[in-house]
Amino acid sequence: MGLLSDPVRRRALARLVLRLNAPLWALPVAWLERTMRSVGLEVYTQSFSRKLPFPDETHERYMVSGTNVYGILRAPRAASTESLVFTVPCGSDSTNSQAVGLLLALAAHFRGQIYWAKDIIFLVTEHDLLGTEAWLEAYHDVNVTGMQSSPLQGWAGAIQAAVALELSSDVVTSLDVAVEGLNGQLPNLDLLNLFQTFCQKGGLLCTLQGKLQPQDWTSLDGPLQGLQTLLLMVLQQASGRPHGPHGLFLRYRVEALTLRGINSFRQYKYDLVAVGKALEGMFRKLNHLLERLHQSFFLYLLPALSRFVSIGLYMPAAGFLLLVLGLKALELWMQLHEAGVGLEAGGGPGPSAPLPPAQGVGLASLVAPLLVSQAMGLALYILPVLGQHVATQHFPVGEAEAVVLTLLAIYVAGLALPHNTHRVVSTQAPDRGWMALKLVALIYLALQLGCIALTNFSLGFLLAATMVPAAALTEPHGPRPLYAALLVLTGPAATLLGSLFLWRELQEAPLSIAEGWQLFLAALAQGVLEHYTYGALLFPLLALGLYPCWLLFWNVLFWK
Amino acid sequence: MAAAMPLALVVLLLLGPGGPARAESPRDSLREELVITPLPSGDVAATFQFRIRWDSELQREGDTDHYFLRYAVLPREVVCTENLTPWKKLLPCSSKAGLSVLLKADRLFHTRYHSQAVHIRPICRNARCTSISWELRQTLSVVFDAFITGQGKKDWSLFRMFSRTLTEPCPLASESRVYVDITNYSQDNETVEVNPPPTTTYEDVILGTRRTYAVYDLLDTAMINNSRNLNLQLKWKKPPENEAPPVPFLHAQRYVSGYGLQKGELSTLLYNTHPYRAFPVLLLDSVPWYLRLYVHTLTITSKGKENKPSYIHYQPAQDRLQPHLLEMLIQLPANSVTKVSIQFERALLKWTEYTPDPNHGFYISPSVLSALVPSMVAAKPVDWEGSPLFNTLFPVSDGSSYFVRLYTEPLLVNLPTPDFSMPYNVICLTCTVVAVCYGSFYNLLTRTFHIEEPSTGGLAKRLANLIRRARGVPPL
């Protein structure tokens, strides 16, 4: 592999890097176009614009418009039916100019080779993920998120795989790989294995979740470190947010991962030649693929780069957790049945026609709490974004703050509601009332968690581990304040807060309480934004599904 | 750059375009020619054409019977050396003499673009078409890439391109010529230099523009004898700018839109870049049956407005028998992009119908566009026999337009594919075993057995019983 081995190429790369290191206020579209064309690519641009539902304070953007530049390297004598993508996010605030330089150098090197069987698309996107989303939607000619973008001019067939590169600093000491995509989707494990092979071959230091690979699995340290990495991955996957530009490719069934060159302040420093060699090797391997990557696992958890936990091992854990709900529901069902029989036997000449137990509970009494909690969920989903302008007029807050605070207000207001609903509900047998409600809530929760665990195991497991004990224990008798505290602490919001603290703890950057609160608010805003900009499903899932279900348990707890 | 229209198809055209030749053609003639076109990007295109004609006793029966017209595409095939070898064997001189000595596989496949074709058609020998000859025309086009083949250098020679030079014409050939396109360079001989200098030039209208060619006739004995071989050289005096190639008046793109494995959309973009003339295009689409087209979703829009095709022929698919055939005549407005899109649903195949590599995807054949593209300069009617062969590749109909047939890129579509791995086989096998066992056991357990008297009488007895029952007498 002769990439950058001759001094001319290396000098050219140095020149590029210097040019790109000058402060950039916008993507130098014309320069990129010219450079790509001189390398011998077919160059196209795509402009896009997007008005976010409310200002994004983390990235400081609201009305976003930008331009993506992409060059297609046509495979010789092939008919452009398949392609690979190499993407580098770049923007005014991004420090990713080194990666752009490497992209151009690789493009120049690839252009001189005869062996390509698939077209290679070199894509430079602006506004990181927004640009990637705009390009992907235009490439597949769909509009999922309401992005306005100009139609593409050039296509290169079905995309088989994609690699994204981010170099966050000038000094690269290790290469971190990110696999978690939108809604917890993962690329085929073979892509990761491919990366790992080239890491070992090139002697690169590769990390996962920023953690070094444990060497010694026999002592306690290795597995412990693996557990930390695993937990980080679970948290990252459960968040459902794309952990890099690759995350958006997965929706279109394009296997993709993001490589991040990071400065972890270690002694060894890698120049871009080493990174370029690894990338060249990966692209050559991907180029040789006859079929899409499909042989290996799509559902896995990673304690280290070379080890994985397969679905067959971890799924029973979630299954057993959900079994608790099922058994509890069964117990309630039998209690209800017995209570119904007992009532009939003791009541003597009661209602002439003995009702079947399920009907005897009075399904009507369940309608009100179910409707109210679902309405709260709907309000939680719709009101914050819809009412942000009203809120900013009446309170001294910005739009983003308004959204987050409305979210929290509705969330807390939901807790106050049961005290109002129980007066509306009139039941002859109060005990059977809450039992029936809890039965419904348990089944509802089990179904939801089951579905979530199938699609995004980490999220499902995390929610199950927190919600199941409280849900199983809750009843209106016994130590009520204790149950209430338990329920609040295992609610969706508290779980999110706890996860944030755990995440930073595992990253060895512990949070203070105030920082944690700020991060929590920012995470709420990001969660809502990601739903609107990329179609992440975590926010609607929590607002429309789990929050109402959780309110039902609250309702059970305060049943009178 | 020709590589911008990627197309790697061996096209076998029966009864292709072009009117029957009027003049009496010579018996068993061979003409061969090579056209070299330097491109503005510094690449160079080379097109070989060989035409063989022979008289035949095979008579054509009346007019072309369209009932026997067939169209077939194999979109998966990528042209390779195994296509070149039999192709070369069809040539009378094989690759021993003449232009065909240049056909070295290792050079021809070290190129950016490769297209190989065989056309065979009957040709009338006289005006009343009482007897016919057959014409076999073989073409091979390659584009040498300055980045790959030239290692960055943009000077070309025959030796550099093919690692061979021309030494003699094919002894069987009645005409053996090399043409070099010097259109843009003939006026001021500043940019490119052709060596040795040509003895004659040839001018004609090709693809709507006037072009000048330097002609080297291999049958001209002086040509070879001077230096014992002919090694044409192209030297750029000024290095060519890396400019974008001129856009042709008609070009097209095709892609699949949507995601997921249930639905999708086939979109074809037709570009008419002519500044003021609209022209019609005949679009022929053949889509395999496993994409179930929703014909009601067929939309054709140009410049934001609906474009109604003046003619539509649609032949629906039959599962496992016949593909969809969609043919439309669409008027392309001047300077516009027309989008033809149709939605489809992916069918579930039977498990034996999947290819050995189902996760690669299934190929959808290219659309075929046939059009009379308006030309920039008026062409004079051509004497078909006298003009070079490349001239008849894009036949001019009436001087104001020329005929073009374009193939879009083939598409790769993923169908819902079961996981053909060991667990899948195990599941299949277990299900079969369970189904067979369960079925027979259930049958045995639930069936009640009773002994039935063998009926002996047959029809007559049954009739008699009917009558007896009507009379109230016990049956036999």
Coordinates of N, CA and C in Angstrom, one line a residue, chain A residues 202-316:
Chain A
G202 N -1.9 -2.5 11.3 CA -1.1 -1.3 11.3 C -0.5 -0.9 12.6
G203 N -0.8 -1.7 13.6 CA -0.2 -1.3 14.9 C -0.8 -0.1 15.5
L204 N -2.1 0.2 15.2 CA -2.7 1.4 15.7 C -3.3 1.1 17.1
L205 N -3.4 2.1 17.9 CA -4.0 1.9 19.2 C -5.5 2.2 19.0
C206 N -6.3 1.2 19.2 CA -7.7 1.4 19.0 C -8.5 1.3 20.3
T207 N -9.5 2.2 20.4 CA -10.2 2.2 21.7 C -11.7 2.1 21.3
L208 N -12.4 1.7 22.3 CA -13.9 1.6 22.2 C -14.5 2.4 23.3
Q209 N -15.4 3.3 23.0 CA -15.9 4.2 24.0 C -14.8 5.0 24.8
G210 N -13.7 5.2 24.1 CA -12.6 5.9 24.7 C -11.9 5.1 25.7
K211 N -12.1 3.8 25.8 CA -11.5 3.0 26.8 C -10.4 2.1 26.1
L212 N -9.3 1.9 26.7 CA -8.3 1.0 26.2 C -8.8 -0.4 26.2
Q213 N -8.3 -1.2 25.3 CA -8.7 -2.6 25.3 C -7.9 -3.4 26.5
P214 N -8.7 -4.1 27.3 CA -8.0 -4.8 28.4 C -7.2 -6.0 27.8
Q215 N -6.0 -6.1 28.3 CA -5.1 -7.1 27.8 C -5.3 -8.5 28.5
D216 N -5.5 -8.3 29.8 CA -5.4 -9.5 30.6 C -6.8 -9.9 31.1
W217 N -7.4 -10.9 30.5 CA -8.8 -11.3 30.9 C -8.8 -12.2 32.0
T218 N -7.7 -12.7 32.5 CA -7.7 -13.7 33.6 C -7.8 -13.1 34.9
S219 N -7.2 -11.9 35.1 CA -7.3 -11.3 36.4 C -8.6 -10.5 36.5
L220 N -8.9 -9.9 37.6 CA -10.1 -9.2 37.8 C -10.2 -7.9 37.0
D221 N -9.1 -7.3 36.7 CA -9.1 -6.0 36.0 C -9.7 -6.0 34.7
G222 N -9.3 -7.0 33.9 CA -9.8 -7.1 32.5 C -11.3 -7.1 32.4
P223 N -11.9 -8.1 33.0 CA -13.4 -8.1 33.0 C -14.0 -6.9 33.5
L224 N -13.4 -6.3 34.6 CA -14.0 -5.1 35.1 C -14.0 -3.9 34.1
Q225 N -12.9 -3.8 33.4 CA -12.8 -2.8 32.4 C -13.7 -3.1 31.3
G226 N -13.8 -4.4 30.9 CA -14.8 -4.8 29.9 C -16.2 -4.4 30.3
L227 N -16.5 -4.6 31.6 CA -17.9 -4.2 32.1 C -18.1 -2.7 31.9
Q228 N -17.1 -1.9 32.3 CA -17.2 -0.5 32.1 C -17.5 -0.1 30.7
T229 N -16.8 -0.7 29.7 CA -17.0 -0.4 28.3 C -18.4 -0.8 27.9
L230 N -18.8 -2.0 28.4 CA -20.1 -2.5 28.1 C -21.2 -1.6 28.6
L231 N -21.0 -1.1 29.8 CA -22.1 -0.2 30.4 C -22.1 1.1 29.6
L232 N -21.0 1.6 29.2 CA -20.9 2.8 28.4 C -21.7 2.6 27.1
M233 N -21.5 1.4 26.5 CA -22.1 1.1 25.2 C -23.6 1.0 25.4
V234 N -24.0 0.4 26.5 CA -25.5 0.3 26.8 C -26.1 1.6 27.0
L235 N -25.4 2.5 27.7 CA -26.0 3.9 27.9 C -26.1 4.6 26.6
Q236 N -25.0 4.5 25.8 CA -24.9 5.2 24.5 C -26.0 4.7 23.6
Q237 N -26.2 3.3 23.6 CA -27.2 2.8 22.7 C -28.6 3.1 23.1
A238 N -28.8 3.1 24.5 CA -30.1 3.4 25.0 C -30.5 4.8 24.7
S239 N -29.6 5.7 24.6 CA -30.0 7.1 24.3 C -30.6 7.2 22.9
G240 N -30.3 6.3 22.1 CA -31.0 6.3 20.7 C -30.4 7.4 19.8
R241 N -29.4 8.1 20.2 CA -28.9 9.2 19.4 C -27.7 8.6 18.6
P242 N -27.6 9.1 17.3 CA -26.5 8.7 16.5 C -25.2 9.1 17.1
H243 N -24.3 8.2 17.3 CA -23.0 8.5 18.0 C -22.0 8.8 16.9
G244 N -22.3 9.7 16.0 CA -21.5 10.0 14.8 C -22.3 10.0 13.6
P245 N -21.7 10.5 12.5 CA -22.5 10.6 11.2 C -22.9 9.3 10.7
H246 N -22.2 8.2 11.1 CA -22.5 6.9 10.5 C -23.9 6.5 11.0
G247 N -24.4 7.0 12.1 CA -25.6 6.5 12.7 C -26.8 6.7 11.8
L248 N -26.7 7.7 10.9 CA -27.9 8.0 10.1 C -27.9 7.1 8.9
F249 N -26.8 6.5 8.5 CA -26.7 5.6 7.4 C -27.5 4.3 7.6
L250 N -27.6 4.0 8.9 CA -28.1 2.6 9.2 C -29.6 2.5 8.9
R251 N -30.3 3.6 8.9 CA -31.7 3.6 8.5 C -31.9 3.1 7.1
Y252 N -30.9 3.4 6.3 CA -31.0 3.0 4.8 C -30.3 1.7 4.6
R253 N -30.1 1.0 5.6 CA -29.4 -0.3 5.6 C -28.1 -0.2 4.9
V254 N -27.3 0.7 5.3 CA -26.0 0.9 4.9 C -25.1 0.6 6.1
E255 N -24.3 -0.4 6.1 CA -23.4 -0.7 7.2 C -22.4 0.4 7.3
A256 N -22.3 1.0 8.5 CA -21.5 2.2 8.7 C -20.9 2.3 10.1
L257 N -19.7 2.9 10.2 CA -19.2 3.2 11.5 C -18.4 4.5 11.4
T258 N -18.1 5.1 12.6 CA -17.4 6.3 12.6 C -16.1 6.1 13.3
L259 N -15.0 6.6 12.7 CA -13.7 6.5 13.4 C -13.3 7.9 13.9
R260 N -12.9 7.9 15.1 CA -12.5 9.2 15.7 C -11.1 9.2 16.1
G261 N -10.3 10.1 15.5 CA -8.9 10.2 16.0 C -8.9 11.1 17.2
I262 N -8.5 10.6 18.4 CA -8.6 11.4 19.6 C -7.2 11.5 20.2
N263 N -7.0 12.6 20.9 CA -5.8 12.8 21.6 C -6.0 12.4 23.0
S264 N -5.5 11.2 23.4 CA -5.7 10.7 24.7 C -4.5 10.9 25.6
F265 N -3.6 11.8 25.1 CA -2.4 12.1 25.9 C -1.5 10.9 26.2
R266 N -1.3 10.0 25.2 CA -0.4 8.9 25.4 C 0.9 9.2 24.6
Q267 N 1.8 8.3 24.8 CA 3.1 8.7 24.3 C 3.2 8.5 22.8
Y268 N 2.6 7.5 22.3 CA 2.7 7.2 20.8 C 1.8 8.2 20.1
K269 N 2.3 8.7 19.0 CA 1.5 9.6 18.2 C 1.5 9.1 16.8
Y270 N 0.3 9.0 16.2 CA 0.2 8.5 14.9 C 0.1 9.6 13.9
D271 N 0.9 9.5 12.8 CA 0.6 10.5 11.8 C -0.5 10.0 10.9
L272 N -0.9 10.9 10.0 CA -2.1 10.5 9.2 C -1.8 9.4 8.2
V273 N -0.6 9.1 8.0 CA -0.2 8.0 7.1 C -0.8 6.7 7.7
A274 N -0.6 6.5 9.0 CA -1.1 5.3 9.6 C -2.6 5.2 9.5
V275 N -3.3 6.3 9.8 CA -4.7 6.3 9.7 C -5.2 6.1 8.3
G276 N -4.5 6.7 7.3 CA -4.8 6.6 5.9 C -4.6 5.1 5.5
K277 N -3.6 4.5 6.0 CA -3.4 3.1 5.6 C -4.5 2.2 6.0
A278 N -4.9 2.4 7.3 CA -6.0 1.6 7.8 C -7.3 1.8 7.0
L279 N -7.5 3.1 6.6 CA -8.7 3.4 5.8 C -8.6 2.8 4.4
E280 N -7.4 2.9 3.8 CA -7.3 2.3 2.5 C -7.5 0.8 2.5
G281 N -7.0 0.2 3.6 CA -7.2 -1.3 3.7 C -8.7 -1.6 3.9
M282 N -9.4 -0.8 4.7 CA -10.8 -1.1 4.9 C -11.5 -0.9 3.6
F283 N -11.2 0.1 2.8 CA -12.0 0.3 1.6 C -11.7 -0.7 0.6
R284 N -10.4 -1.2 0.5 CA -10.1 -2.3 -0.4 C -10.9 -3.6 -0.1
K285 N -10.9 -3.8 1.2 CA -11.7 -5.0 1.7 C -13.2 -4.9 1.3
L286 N -13.7 -3.7 1.6 CA -15.1 -3.5 1.3 C -15.4 -3.5 -0.2
N287 N -14.4 -3.1 -1.0 CA -14.5 -3.1 -2.4 C -14.7 -4.5 -2.9
H288 N -14.1 -5.5 -2.2 CA -14.1 -6.9 -2.7 C -15.4 -7.6 -2.3
L289 N -16.2 -7.0 -1.5 CA -17.4 -7.6 -1.1 C -18.3 -8.0 -2.2
L290 N -18.8 -9.2 -2.2 CA -19.7 -9.6 -3.3 C -21.2 -9.3 -2.8
E291 N -21.4 -9.5 -1.5 CA -22.8 -9.3 -1.0 C -22.7 -8.2 0.0
R292 N -23.8 -7.7 0.4 CA -23.8 -6.8 1.6 C -23.3 -7.5 2.8
L293 N -22.8 -6.8 3.7 CA -22.4 -7.5 5.0 C -23.6 -8.0 5.7
H294 N -23.7 -9.3 5.8 CA -24.9 -9.9 6.4 C -24.6 -11.1 7.2
Q295 N -23.3 -11.6 7.1 CA -23.1 -12.9 7.7 C -23.0 -12.9 9.2
S296 N -22.6 -11.8 9.8 CA -22.3 -11.7 11.2 C -23.5 -11.1 11.9
F297 N -23.3 -10.8 13.2 CA -24.4 -10.3 14.0 C -24.8 -8.9 13.8
F298 N -26.1 -8.6 13.9 CA -26.5 -7.2 13.9 C -26.9 -6.8 15.3
L299 N -27.1 -7.7 16.2 CA -27.5 -7.4 17.6 C -26.4 -7.9 18.5
Y300 N -25.7 -7.0 19.1 CA -24.6 -7.5 20.0 C -24.3 -6.4 21.0
L301 N -23.5 -6.7 22.0 CA -23.0 -5.7 22.9 C -21.5 -5.9 23.0
L302 N -20.7 -4.9 23.2 CA -19.3 -5.0 23.1 C -18.6 -4.7 24.4
P303 N -18.0 -5.6 25.1 CA -17.2 -5.3 26.2 C -15.7 -4.9 25.7
A304 N -15.4 -5.3 24.6 CA -14.0 -5.0 24.0 C -14.1 -5.1 22.5
L305 N -13.1 -4.6 21.8 CA -13.2 -4.7 20.3 C -13.2 -6.2 19.8
S306 N -12.5 -7.0 20.6 CA -12.3 -8.4 20.1 C -13.3 -9.3 20.7
R307 N -14.2 -8.8 21.6 CA -15.2 -9.7 22.2 C -16.5 -9.1 22.1
F308 N -17.5 -9.9 22.0 CA -18.9 -9.4 21.9 C -19.8 -10.3 22.7
V309 N -20.9 -9.8 23.1 CA -22.0 -10.6 23.8 C -23.1 -10.7 22.8
S310 N -23.4 -11.9 22.5 CA -24.4 -12.1 21.4 C -25.8 -12.0 22.0
I311 N -26.8 -11.9 21.1 CA -28.2 -11.7 21.5 C -28.7 -12.9 22.3
G312 N -28.2 -14.1 22.0 CA -28.6 -15.3 22.7 C -28.2 -15.3 24.1
L313 N -27.2 -14.6 24.5 CA -26.7 -14.5 25.9 C -27.5 -13.4 26.7
Y314 N -27.7 -12.3 26.0 CA -28.3 -11.2 26.8 C -29.8 -11.1 26.8
M315 N -30.4 -11.7 25.8 CA -31.9 -11.6 25.8 C -32.6 -12.3 26.9
P316 N -32.1 -13.5 27.4 CA -32.8 -14.1 28.6 C -32.8 -13.2 29.8

